[in-house]
Amino acid sequence: MGDLLVRGGTIIDGTGAPARRGDVRVRNGKIAEVGENLRPEGEQELDADGAIVAPGFIDIHTHYDGSMWWDQTMDPSPQHGVTTVLTGNCAVSLAPVAPGGRDALVDMFCFIEDVPVPAVMKSVPWAWESWAEQRDVFNNLGASCNITPLVGHNNIRLAVMGQESFERAATDEERQRIYDLTLDCMRAGAYGVSLSFVDSDSKGRRVPSRLASAEEYRDLAIAMNEVGYGLLQYVPRFMRAESYIKDIDRVDAMCKGLGVPHTYAPLVAGRRNRPMAEEVLAHTRAVRAAGGRLWPQVSPRSGFDSRMVFDGSSLSFGAMPSWASMCMAQGADKVAMLADPAWREKARQEWDSPVFVLFPRKAVGKLLIGEVLQPHLKQFESKLFESVLEARGGHPSDVLAQWILDCDLEPNLVVPGSADEDRDFLGSLLAADDVLLGASDAGAHLLLFCGAGDTTLFLQRHVRERHDLTIEQGVRKLTGLNAEAMGITDRGLIAPGLAGDLTIFNLDELHYDTEKIVMDVPGGYKRFSRPEGGYRATVVSGEITQQGGVLTEARPGRMLHAGEQGR
């Protein structure tokens, strides 16, 4: 906990109120004074002349659950103004874990979030079973960001039911144990529970969260109501408006009469699916008008070119086990699998099945072929993959498998999403008071993209360039509004008594740059990171965690306790 005086800045306090000149004093990690011309009292001083002094940014949808054990900086989130991250989203966290249940939990977490299993198995200390034990272990390390964690519904069901959690709803006796374990996690500091209605595991099975009964779902909200805090986060079936809306109604029914807030991610906002997004948002607003405490999350990255990764990332093929296992295989094993007639037959069957996957198998011909290194394939460079399908014929699964082999496992295929971007629609969503900026997925899908930096993209594009929001509205979107929606009561605003988490920046100096590959994941794995965003300083509990884009040695962040906020 640090002592700091931030002097001479323009304070934007996170409420949406007009900016004002002033100083901010942090004493023992909490804001002690806000005013003009505060006199130094021997604390560290930070000159904010020409800069905005804002509350620390809150990223409400991350998956640092695994990587925070080998990288306590949570790079590059602090370099983009983030001081607090919400982990445990999408029904997966790393606690609680029952004796003997670690391998199944890690396999599920790593498959869903695209994190290498060896990195998690080797780097996570696994010195816990309960939620409270995990928190104690992590807080002996510290971090560059605070963590407000959710507990994954998959974890709870797996801990109580074991492998049968993948097969059925809970019995009455198991429901009671699930309720008791949820209550234990909440009392130990969890900020809520996360659910998934869409994910599958590496074997193609529905994750445990998807097999719960309505009564079991309701029990989760009752547990949160009993402790007096907590929210439900969930991933809806987001490919069709009908299923989207059914999942919204399902969770709203869980929370009815209990006052439990709930949030879903993502609300997908591209040009092609704008009618669906508008229908879902209209229904969301109807639920809110009827008393539901519901918040959709939108990312400013809606509509961007994304790489198809066939090495170390299985996200795109979640319910197609053959293709998913090929993606996770390495070297000679991958080559052998792609060439194996038995694998190809099973891969074709899965390709033709009606299961939902993110990979655009019905429109694989629309993938763009990037740089081609093999001279005999150069004629396909910069063309659509349909040119390969037409030239070779046969089942598209076989054609794609052979293309990956022919390209020496580097097929360089791109989903051209930038043409689908609708910045006007996205800007209107981000400007709405009932829509949250979230769904960054920072810490997950390491070889698909770097989710960290959404804060900078939002401020640069939608505040500075497009003026969809004023700077006061933009800061509130990243701070006070996210805190309010997530039930974070001791940060998100600049006011005496609240946490001394601050972000200092000049709006004109911010820059959102292209991702870069770094090789820092344990076991020799690589990931996408992002260059720093031009922030002058990021402060957590009065300690500077980054200054001028350079991380410091300070690790004041902690895994916070929802029931002890403000203490």
Coordinates of C-alpha atoms in Angstrom, one line a residue:
M1 CA 0.0 0.0 0.0
G2 CA 1.6 3.2 -1.2
D3 CA 1.6 6.9 -0.4
L4 CA 1.4 9.1 -3.5
L5 CA 0.5 12.7 -4.5
V6 CA -0.6 13.1 -8.1
R7 CA -0.3 16.8 -8.8
G8 CA -1.5 19.3 -11.4
G9 CA -3.7 17.0 -13.5
T10 CA -7.2 17.2 -14.9
I11 CA -9.4 15.0 -12.7
I12 CA -12.1 12.9 -14.4
D13 CA -13.6 11.1 -11.4
G14 CA -15.6 8.3 -13.1
T15 CA -19.1 9.6 -12.4
G16 CA -19.5 11.4 -15.7
A17 CA -19.1 14.8 -14.0
P18 CA -17.2 17.5 -15.8
A19 CA -13.4 17.4 -15.7
R20 CA -11.7 19.7 -13.2
R21 CA -8.2 20.7 -12.3
G22 CA -6.8 19.2 -9.1
D23 CA -4.5 16.9 -7.1
V24 CA -5.1 13.5 -5.7
R25 CA -3.5 12.2 -2.5
V26 CA -3.3 8.5 -1.8
R27 CA -2.3 7.4 1.7
N28 CA -1.8 3.8 2.7
G29 CA -3.3 2.7 -0.6
K30 CA -6.5 4.7 -0.4
I31 CA -7.5 8.1 -1.7
A32 CA -7.2 10.5 1.2
E33 CA -7.8 13.9 -0.4
V34 CA -9.0 15.3 -3.7
G35 CA -8.5 19.1 -4.2
E36 CA -6.4 21.9 -5.5
N37 CA -2.9 22.8 -4.5
L38 CA -2.5 20.0 -2.0
R39 CA 0.8 20.4 -0.1
P40 CA 3.3 17.5 -0.2
E41 CA 3.6 15.5 3.0
G42 CA 6.7 13.5 2.2
E43 CA 5.0 11.0 -0.1
Q44 CA 6.1 10.1 -3.6
E45 CA 5.0 12.7 -6.1
L46 CA 3.8 12.3 -9.7
D47 CA 3.5 15.2 -12.0
A48 CA 0.2 15.0 -14.1
D49 CA 0.5 18.4 -15.8
G50 CA -1.2 18.1 -19.2
A51 CA -2.7 14.8 -18.4
I52 CA -6.0 13.3 -17.3
V53 CA -6.2 11.7 -13.8
A54 CA -8.8 9.0 -14.0
P55 CA -9.8 6.0 -11.8
G56 CA -8.0 2.8 -12.7
F57 CA -9.7 1.0 -15.6
I58 CA -11.6 -2.1 -14.9
D59 CA -11.5 -5.0 -17.4
I60 CA -14.6 -7.0 -16.6
H61 CA -14.0 -10.1 -18.8
T62 CA -10.6 -11.7 -18.7
H63 CA -9.1 -15.1 -18.4
Y64 CA -5.8 -14.4 -16.5
D65 CA -6.7 -17.4 -14.2
G66 CA -3.8 -19.4 -15.6
S67 CA -1.2 -16.9 -16.7
M68 CA -1.3 -14.8 -13.6
W69 CA 0.7 -17.6 -11.9
W70 CA 3.6 -17.2 -14.3
D71 CA 3.2 -13.5 -15.2
Q72 CA 2.1 -11.4 -12.2
T73 CA 2.4 -8.3 -14.4
M74 CA -0.6 -9.5 -16.6
D75 CA 1.2 -7.9 -19.5
P76 CA 0.1 -5.8 -21.3
S77 CA -3.0 -4.8 -19.3
P78 CA -1.3 -2.3 -17.0
Q79 CA 0.3 -0.6 -20.0
H80 CA -3.2 0.1 -21.2
G81 CA -4.4 1.7 -18.0
V82 CA -6.0 -1.4 -16.4
T83 CA -5.8 -1.7 -12.6
T84 CA -8.5 -4.4 -11.9
V85 CA -9.4 -7.5 -13.9
L86 CA -12.4 -9.8 -13.5
T87 CA -11.3 -13.4 -13.9
G88 CA -13.2 -16.7 -13.8
N89 CA -15.5 -15.9 -16.7
C90 CA -17.2 -18.4 -19.0
A91 CA -17.8 -21.0 -16.3
V92 CA -14.1 -21.8 -15.7
S93 CA -11.8 -20.9 -12.9
L94 CA -8.9 -22.7 -11.2
A95 CA -10.7 -23.1 -7.8
P96 CA -12.3 -25.0 -6.2
V97 CA -10.8 -28.2 -7.3
A98 CA -11.6 -31.6 -5.7
P99 CA -8.9 -34.2 -4.9
G100 CA -8.1 -36.0 -8.1
G101 CA -10.0 -33.5 -10.2
R102 CA -7.2 -31.3 -11.3
D103 CA -6.4 -33.0 -14.7
A104 CA -10.0 -32.8 -15.9
L105 CA -10.3 -29.2 -14.7
V106 CA -7.0 -28.1 -16.4
D107 CA -8.0 -29.9 -19.7
M108 CA -11.3 -28.1 -19.7
F109 CA -9.9 -24.7 -18.9
C110 CA -7.0 -24.9 -21.4
F111 CA -9.2 -26.2 -24.2
I112 CA -11.9 -23.5 -23.8
E113 CA -9.5 -20.7 -23.3
D114 CA -6.7 -21.8 -25.6
V115 CA -3.9 -21.9 -23.0
P116 CA -1.2 -24.6 -23.2
V117 CA -1.8 -27.4 -20.7
P118 CA 1.9 -27.9 -19.8
A119 CA 2.2 -24.2 -18.9
V120 CA -0.7 -24.4 -16.5
M121 CA 0.3 -27.8 -15.0
K122 CA 3.9 -26.7 -14.4
S123 CA 3.4 -23.0 -13.4
V124 CA 0.3 -23.1 -11.2
P125 CA 1.3 -24.3 -7.7
W126 CA -1.9 -26.2 -7.0
A127 CA -1.5 -25.8 -3.3
W128 CA -5.2 -25.6 -2.7
E129 CA -8.6 -27.2 -3.0
S130 CA -10.9 -24.5 -1.7
W131 CA -11.5 -21.0 -2.9
A132 CA -10.1 -19.4 0.2
E133 CA -6.9 -21.5 -0.1
Q134 CA -6.3 -20.3 -3.7
R135 CA -6.7 -16.7 -2.6
D136 CA -4.2 -17.0 0.2
V137 CA -1.6 -18.6 -2.1
F138 CA -2.0 -15.9 -4.7
N139 CA -1.9 -13.0 -2.3
N140 CA 1.6 -14.2 -1.2
L141 CA 2.7 -13.3 -4.7
G142 CA 1.0 -10.0 -5.5
A143 CA 0.4 -8.7 -9.0
S144 CA 0.4 -5.5 -11.2
C145 CA -3.5 -5.6 -11.2
N146 CA -6.1 -6.4 -8.6
I147 CA -8.2 -9.4 -9.3
T148 CA -12.0 -9.6 -8.7
P149 CA -12.6 -13.3 -9.3
L150 CA -15.7 -15.2 -10.3
V151 CA -16.0 -18.9 -9.6
G152 CA -16.7 -21.2 -12.5
H153 CA -19.9 -23.2 -12.5
N154 CA -18.0 -26.0 -14.2
N155 CA -15.6 -26.1 -11.2
I156 CA -18.4 -26.4 -8.7
R157 CA -20.3 -29.2 -10.5
L158 CA -17.0 -31.1 -11.3
A159 CA -16.0 -30.9 -7.6
V160 CA -19.3 -32.3 -6.4
M161 CA -20.2 -34.7 -9.2
G162 CA -16.9 -35.7 -10.8
Q163 CA -17.1 -37.0 -14.3
E164 CA -20.9 -37.4 -14.1
S165 CA -21.1 -33.6 -14.2
F166 CA -20.6 -34.0 -17.9
E167 CA -23.5 -36.4 -18.2
R168 CA -26.6 -35.2 -16.3
A169 CA -28.3 -32.9 -13.9
A170 CA -27.6 -33.1 -10.2
T171 CA -29.7 -35.1 -7.8
D172 CA -31.3 -33.4 -4.8
E173 CA -28.4 -34.5 -2.6
E174 CA -25.9 -33.2 -5.1
R175 CA -27.8 -29.9 -5.5
Q176 CA -27.5 -29.3 -1.8
R177 CA -23.7 -29.9 -2.0
I178 CA -23.5 -27.6 -5.0
Y179 CA -25.4 -25.0 -3.1
D180 CA -23.1 -25.4 0.0
L181 CA -19.9 -25.2 -2.1
T182 CA -21.2 -22.1 -4.0
L183 CA -22.0 -20.5 -0.6
D184 CA -18.5 -21.4 0.6
C185 CA -16.8 -19.8 -2.4
M186 CA -19.0 -16.6 -2.1
R187 CA -18.2 -16.3 1.7
A188 CA -14.5 -16.8 0.8
G189 CA -14.6 -13.8 -1.5
A190 CA -15.8 -14.7 -4.9
Y191 CA -17.6 -11.9 -6.8
G192 CA -20.1 -14.2 -8.3
V193 CA -20.5 -17.3 -10.5
S194 CA -20.0 -17.7 -14.2
L195 CA -22.0 -20.0 -16.6
S196 CA -21.7 -21.2 -20.1
F197 CA -24.5 -22.3 -22.4
V198 CA -22.3 -22.8 -25.5
D199 CA -18.9 -24.5 -24.6
S200 CA -17.7 -28.0 -25.2
D201 CA -14.6 -29.8 -23.8
S202 CA -11.8 -31.5 -25.7
K203 CA -13.8 -34.6 -26.1
G204 CA -16.7 -32.8 -27.7
R205 CA -18.9 -33.1 -24.6
R206 CA -21.0 -30.3 -23.3
V207 CA -19.3 -28.6 -20.3
P208 CA -20.9 -29.4 -16.9
S209 CA -22.5 -25.9 -16.6
R210 CA -24.8 -26.8 -19.6
L211 CA -26.3 -29.8 -18.0
A212 CA -27.7 -28.2 -14.8
S213 CA -31.4 -28.1 -14.2
A214 CA -33.4 -24.9 -13.8
E215 CA -33.6 -25.6 -10.0
E216 CA -29.8 -26.0 -9.8
Y217 CA -29.3 -22.7 -11.7
R218 CA -31.7 -21.0 -9.3
D219 CA -29.7 -22.3 -6.3
L220 CA -26.7 -20.3 -7.5
A221 CA -28.7 -17.1 -7.4
I222 CA -30.2 -18.0 -4.0
A223 CA -26.7 -18.5 -2.6
M224 CA -25.6 -15.0 -3.8
N225 CA -28.8 -13.5 -2.4
E226 CA -28.0 -15.1 1.0
V227 CA -24.5 -13.5 1.2
G228 CA -25.8 -10.2 -0.1
Y229 CA -23.5 -9.7 -3.1
G230 CA -22.4 -11.4 -6.3
L231 CA -23.4 -11.5 -10.0
L232 CA -23.9 -14.1 -12.7
Q233 CA -21.9 -13.9 -15.8
Y234 CA -22.7 -16.2 -18.8
V235 CA -21.9 -17.0 -22.4
P236 CA -25.1 -17.3 -24.3
R237 CA -25.6 -19.2 -27.6
F238 CA -24.8 -16.1 -29.6
M239 CA -25.1 -17.3 -33.2
R240 CA -28.9 -16.9 -33.5
A241 CA -31.3 -14.4 -31.9
E242 CA -33.7 -17.1 -30.8
S243 CA -31.1 -19.0 -28.7
Y244 CA -29.5 -15.7 -27.5
I245 CA -32.9 -14.6 -26.1
K246 CA -33.8 -18.0 -24.6
D247 CA -30.5 -17.9 -22.6
I248 CA -31.2 -14.3 -21.5
D249 CA -34.6 -15.3 -20.3
R250 CA -33.2 -18.5 -18.6
V251 CA -30.8 -16.5 -16.5
D252 CA -33.3 -13.7 -15.8
A253 CA -35.7 -16.4 -14.4
M254 CA -32.8 -17.6 -12.2
C255 CA -32.4 -14.2 -10.7
K256 CA -36.1 -13.2 -10.5
G257 CA -37.0 -11.7 -7.2
L258 CA -33.5 -12.1 -5.8
G259 CA -31.9 -8.9 -6.9
V260 CA -28.9 -10.7 -8.4
P261 CA -27.4 -8.8 -11.4
H262 CA -26.3 -10.7 -14.5
T263 CA -24.2 -9.9 -17.5
Y264 CA -23.7 -11.7 -20.8
A265 CA -20.7 -11.6 -23.2
P266 CA -20.5 -11.1 -26.1
L267 CA -23.1 -9.0 -27.8
V268 CA -21.7 -9.4 -31.3
A269 CA -22.0 -6.2 -33.3
G270 CA -21.0 -6.5 -36.9
R271 CA -22.5 -5.4 -40.1
R272 CA -24.0 -8.8 -41.1
N273 CA -25.4 -9.6 -37.7
R274 CA -26.7 -6.1 -36.9
P275 CA -30.4 -7.1 -37.2
M276 CA -29.7 -9.9 -34.7
A277 CA -27.8 -7.7 -32.3
E278 CA -30.6 -5.1 -32.5
E279 CA -33.2 -7.7 -31.7
V280 CA -31.2 -9.1 -28.8
L281 CA -30.6 -5.6 -27.4
A282 CA -34.3 -4.7 -27.7
H283 CA -35.1 -7.9 -25.7
T284 CA -32.4 -7.1 -23.2
R285 CA -33.9 -3.6 -22.6
A286 CA -37.3 -5.1 -22.2
V287 CA -35.9 -7.4 -19.5
R288 CA -34.3 -4.4 -17.8
A289 CA -37.6 -2.4 -18.0
A290 CA -39.3 -5.3 -16.2
G291 CA -36.9 -5.1 -13.4
G292 CA -34.1 -7.4 -14.5
R293 CA -30.6 -6.3 -13.6
L294 CA -29.1 -7.2 -16.9
W295 CA -26.0 -5.9 -18.6
P296 CA -24.7 -6.8 -22.1
Q297 CA -21.0 -6.6 -22.9
V298 CA -19.5 -5.2 -26.1
S299 CA -15.9 -5.2 -27.3
P300 CA -14.6 -2.3 -29.5
R301 CA -12.8 -5.0 -31.5
S302 CA -16.1 -6.1 -33.2
G303 CA -15.2 -6.6 -36.9
F304 CA -11.5 -7.4 -37.4
D305 CA -9.4 -9.7 -39.5
S306 CA -8.6 -12.8 -37.4
R307 CA -6.0 -15.5 -38.1
M308 CA -7.1 -19.2 -38.3
V309 CA -4.7 -20.9 -36.0
F310 CA -4.2 -24.6 -36.4
D311 CA -1.4 -24.9 -33.9
G312 CA -2.0 -24.7 -30.1
S313 CA -5.5 -23.2 -30.3
S314 CA -8.6 -25.4 -30.4
L315 CA -11.2 -22.7 -29.9
S316 CA -12.5 -22.7 -33.4
F317 CA -13.2 -26.5 -33.4
G318 CA -14.7 -26.9 -30.0
A319 CA -17.3 -29.5 -30.9
M320 CA -15.2 -31.2 -33.6
P321 CA -12.8 -33.4 -31.6
S322 CA -10.8 -34.7 -34.5
W323 CA -9.9 -31.2 -35.8
A324 CA -9.5 -29.9 -32.2
S325 CA -7.0 -32.6 -31.3
M326 CA -5.1 -32.0 -34.5
C327 CA -4.8 -28.4 -33.6
M328 CA -3.3 -29.3 -30.2
A329 CA -0.9 -31.9 -31.6
Q330 CA 2.7 -31.0 -32.3
G331 CA 5.2 -31.6 -35.1
A332 CA 5.3 -35.2 -36.4
D333 CA 2.2 -36.1 -34.5
K334 CA 0.3 -33.4 -36.3
V335 CA 1.6 -34.4 -39.7
A336 CA 0.7 -38.1 -39.1
M337 CA -2.8 -37.2 -38.0
L338 CA -3.5 -35.0 -41.0
A339 CA -2.3 -37.7 -43.4
D340 CA -4.1 -40.6 -41.6
P341 CA -7.1 -41.9 -43.6
A342 CA -8.9 -42.9 -40.4
W343 CA -8.5 -39.4 -39.0
R344 CA -9.7 -37.8 -42.3
E345 CA -12.8 -40.0 -42.3
K346 CA -13.8 -39.0 -38.8
A347 CA -12.9 -35.3 -39.6
R348 CA -15.3 -35.4 -42.6
Q349 CA -18.1 -36.8 -40.5
E350 CA -17.6 -34.0 -37.9
W351 CA -17.4 -31.4 -40.6
D352 CA -20.8 -32.5 -41.9
S353 CA -22.4 -32.8 -38.5
P354 CA -24.9 -30.1 -37.3
V355 CA -22.8 -29.1 -34.2
F356 CA -22.0 -25.5 -33.6
V357 CA -18.4 -24.4 -34.0
L358 CA -16.8 -21.1 -34.5
F359 CA -14.8 -22.3 -37.5
P360 CA -16.6 -21.2 -40.7
R361 CA -16.7 -24.6 -42.2
K362 CA -19.8 -23.8 -44.3
A363 CA -18.0 -20.8 -45.7
V364 CA -14.4 -22.1 -45.7
G365 CA -14.0 -20.9 -49.3
K366 CA -14.3 -17.3 -48.1
L367 CA -11.1 -17.5 -46.0
L368 CA -8.3 -15.3 -47.4
I369 CA -5.0 -16.9 -48.1
G370 CA -2.1 -14.7 -46.8
E371 CA 1.6 -15.0 -47.7
V372 CA 2.5 -18.4 -49.2
L373 CA 6.1 -19.5 -48.7
Q374 CA 6.0 -22.6 -50.9
P375 CA 6.9 -21.7 -54.6
H376 CA 4.6 -24.3 -56.1
L377 CA 1.6 -22.8 -54.2
K378 CA 2.3 -19.1 -54.9
Q379 CA -0.5 -18.9 -57.4
F380 CA -3.0 -19.0 -54.5
E381 CA -1.5 -16.2 -52.5
S382 CA -3.9 -13.3 -51.7
K383 CA -6.8 -15.3 -53.1
L384 CA -9.8 -16.8 -51.4
F385 CA -9.6 -20.5 -50.3
E386 CA -12.3 -21.3 -52.7
S387 CA -9.6 -21.1 -55.4
V388 CA -7.9 -24.1 -53.7
L389 CA -11.2 -26.0 -53.4
E390 CA -12.0 -25.5 -57.1
A391 CA -8.5 -26.5 -58.2
R392 CA -8.3 -29.7 -56.1
G393 CA -11.9 -30.8 -55.7
G394 CA -13.1 -33.3 -53.0
H395 CA -14.4 -32.9 -49.5
P396 CA -13.5 -29.5 -48.1
S397 CA -12.2 -31.1 -44.9
D398 CA -9.8 -33.2 -46.9
V399 CA -8.7 -30.2 -49.0
L400 CA -8.0 -28.1 -45.9
A401 CA -6.1 -30.9 -44.3
Q402 CA -3.9 -31.4 -47.3
W403 CA -3.4 -27.6 -47.6
I404 CA -2.1 -27.5 -44.1
L405 CA 0.3 -30.3 -44.9
D406 CA 1.4 -28.7 -48.2
C407 CA 2.1 -25.4 -46.4
D408 CA 4.4 -27.2 -43.9
L409 CA 1.8 -26.6 -41.1
E410 CA 1.7 -22.8 -41.7
P411 CA -1.4 -22.4 -43.9
N412 CA -1.8 -18.6 -43.1
L413 CA -5.6 -18.4 -43.6
V414 CA -7.5 -15.3 -42.4
V415 CA -11.1 -14.7 -41.7
P416 CA -11.6 -11.2 -43.3
G417 CA -13.7 -9.7 -40.6
S418 CA -12.8 -6.0 -41.1
A419 CA -15.2 -5.8 -44.0
D420 CA -18.0 -6.6 -41.6
E421 CA -17.1 -3.8 -39.2
D422 CA -19.9 -1.3 -38.5
R423 CA -18.4 1.5 -36.5
D424 CA -21.5 3.6 -36.5
F425 CA -23.5 0.8 -34.9
L426 CA -20.7 -0.1 -32.5
G427 CA -20.3 3.5 -31.5
S428 CA -24.0 3.8 -30.7
L429 CA -23.7 0.6 -28.5
L430 CA -20.7 1.8 -26.7
A431 CA -22.3 5.2 -26.0
A432 CA -25.4 3.6 -24.4
D433 CA -25.6 3.7 -20.6
D434 CA -27.1 0.2 -20.5
V435 CA -24.2 -1.5 -22.4
L436 CA -20.9 -2.3 -20.8
L437 CA -17.5 -2.2 -22.5
G438 CA -16.3 -5.8 -21.9
A439 CA -15.7 -9.2 -23.5
S440 CA -12.0 -8.5 -24.0
D441 CA -10.9 -12.1 -23.3
A442 CA -7.5 -10.8 -22.2
G443 CA -5.4 -13.7 -21.0
A444 CA -7.1 -16.2 -23.3
H445 CA -6.7 -17.5 -26.9
L446 CA -3.0 -16.7 -26.8
L447 CA -2.4 -17.5 -30.5
L448 CA -5.6 -15.9 -31.9
F449 CA -5.3 -12.4 -30.6
C450 CA -4.3 -10.1 -27.7
G451 CA -7.5 -9.0 -26.0
A452 CA -5.7 -6.5 -23.7
G453 CA -5.8 -3.0 -25.2
D454 CA -9.5 -2.6 -25.7
T455 CA -9.4 0.3 -23.3
T456 CA -7.0 2.1 -25.6
L457 CA -8.8 1.3 -28.8
F458 CA -12.1 2.6 -27.3
L459 CA -10.6 5.9 -26.1
Q460 CA -8.6 6.4 -29.3
R461 CA -11.4 5.6 -31.8
H462 CA -14.7 6.2 -30.1
V463 CA -13.7 9.2 -27.9
R464 CA -10.8 11.0 -29.6
E465 CA -11.5 10.3 -33.3
R466 CA -15.3 9.6 -33.6
H467 CA -16.6 11.6 -30.6
D468 CA -19.2 8.9 -29.9
L469 CA -18.7 9.8 -26.2
T470 CA -17.2 12.7 -24.4
I471 CA -14.0 12.0 -22.4
E472 CA -16.0 12.1 -19.2
Q473 CA -18.5 9.6 -20.6
G474 CA -15.6 7.4 -21.9
V475 CA -13.8 7.4 -18.6
R476 CA -17.1 6.5 -16.8
K477 CA -17.6 3.6 -19.2
L478 CA -14.2 2.1 -18.3
T479 CA -14.4 2.8 -14.5
G480 CA -17.5 3.8 -12.6
L481 CA -20.1 2.1 -14.8
N482 CA -18.2 -1.2 -14.9
A483 CA -17.7 -1.1 -11.1
E484 CA -21.4 -0.4 -10.5
A485 CA -22.5 -3.2 -12.8
M486 CA -20.1 -5.7 -11.4
G487 CA -20.8 -4.9 -7.7
I488 CA -17.3 -3.5 -7.1
T489 CA -18.0 -0.8 -4.5
D490 CA -14.5 0.2 -3.3
R491 CA -13.0 1.4 -6.6
G492 CA -14.0 2.8 -10.0
L493 CA -14.3 6.4 -8.8
I494 CA -11.9 9.1 -7.5
A495 CA -13.3 9.9 -4.0
P496 CA -11.8 9.9 -0.5
G497 CA -11.9 6.5 1.1
L498 CA -11.9 4.5 -2.1
A499 CA -8.9 2.5 -3.4
G500 CA -6.0 4.5 -4.7
D501 CA -6.2 3.0 -8.2
L502 CA -5.5 5.6 -10.9
T503 CA -4.7 5.9 -14.6
I504 CA -2.9 9.0 -15.9
F505 CA -2.9 9.8 -19.6
N506 CA -3.2 12.4 -22.3
L507 CA -5.9 11.4 -24.8
D508 CA -3.8 12.7 -27.7
E509 CA -0.9 10.5 -26.7
L510 CA -2.7 7.2 -26.7
H511 CA -2.0 4.7 -29.5
Y512 CA -3.5 1.3 -30.3
D513 CA -0.9 -0.7 -32.1
T514 CA -0.6 -4.1 -33.9
E515 CA -0.2 -7.2 -31.9
K516 CA 3.3 -8.8 -31.6
I517 CA 4.5 -12.3 -30.9
V518 CA 6.4 -12.9 -27.6
M519 CA 7.9 -16.2 -26.5
D520 CA 7.4 -16.0 -22.7
V521 CA 4.8 -18.8 -22.0
P522 CA 6.4 -21.6 -19.9
G523 CA 7.4 -24.6 -21.9
G524 CA 8.6 -22.5 -24.9
Y525 CA 5.1 -21.5 -26.1
K526 CA 4.4 -18.2 -27.7
R527 CA 1.5 -15.7 -27.4
F528 CA 0.2 -12.5 -28.9
S529 CA 0.9 -9.4 -26.8
R530 CA 0.5 -5.7 -27.7
P531 CA 2.8 -2.7 -27.4
E532 CA 2.2 -0.3 -24.6
G533 CA -0.6 2.3 -25.2
G534 CA 1.0 5.6 -24.4
Y535 CA -0.2 6.0 -20.8
R536 CA 1.9 8.1 -18.5
A537 CA 1.3 6.0 -15.4
T538 CA -0.9 3.3 -13.9
V539 CA -1.3 3.2 -10.1
V540 CA -2.6 0.4 -7.9
S541 CA -3.2 1.1 -4.2
G542 CA -0.9 4.1 -4.4
E543 CA 2.0 2.2 -6.1
I544 CA 3.0 2.9 -9.7
T545 CA 2.8 -0.3 -11.7
Q546 CA 3.8 1.1 -15.0
Q547 CA 5.3 4.5 -16.0
G548 CA 5.8 5.7 -19.6
G549 CA 4.9 2.2 -20.9
V550 CA 7.5 0.5 -18.8
L551 CA 6.4 -2.0 -16.1
T552 CA 7.8 -1.4 -12.6
E553 CA 8.7 -3.9 -9.9
A554 CA 5.7 -3.0 -7.8
R555 CA 3.2 -5.8 -7.3
P556 CA 0.5 -4.2 -5.1
G557 CA -2.4 -6.1 -6.7
R558 CA -4.3 -8.7 -4.7
M559 CA -7.1 -11.2 -5.3
L560 CA -9.8 -9.2 -3.6
H561 CA -12.6 -10.4 -1.3
A562 CA -16.1 -9.3 -2.4
G563 CA -17.4 -9.4 1.2
E564 CA -14.6 -7.2 2.5
Q565 CA -14.7 -4.3 0.1
G566 CA -13.6 -1.0 1.6
R567 CA -12.1 -2.6 4.7

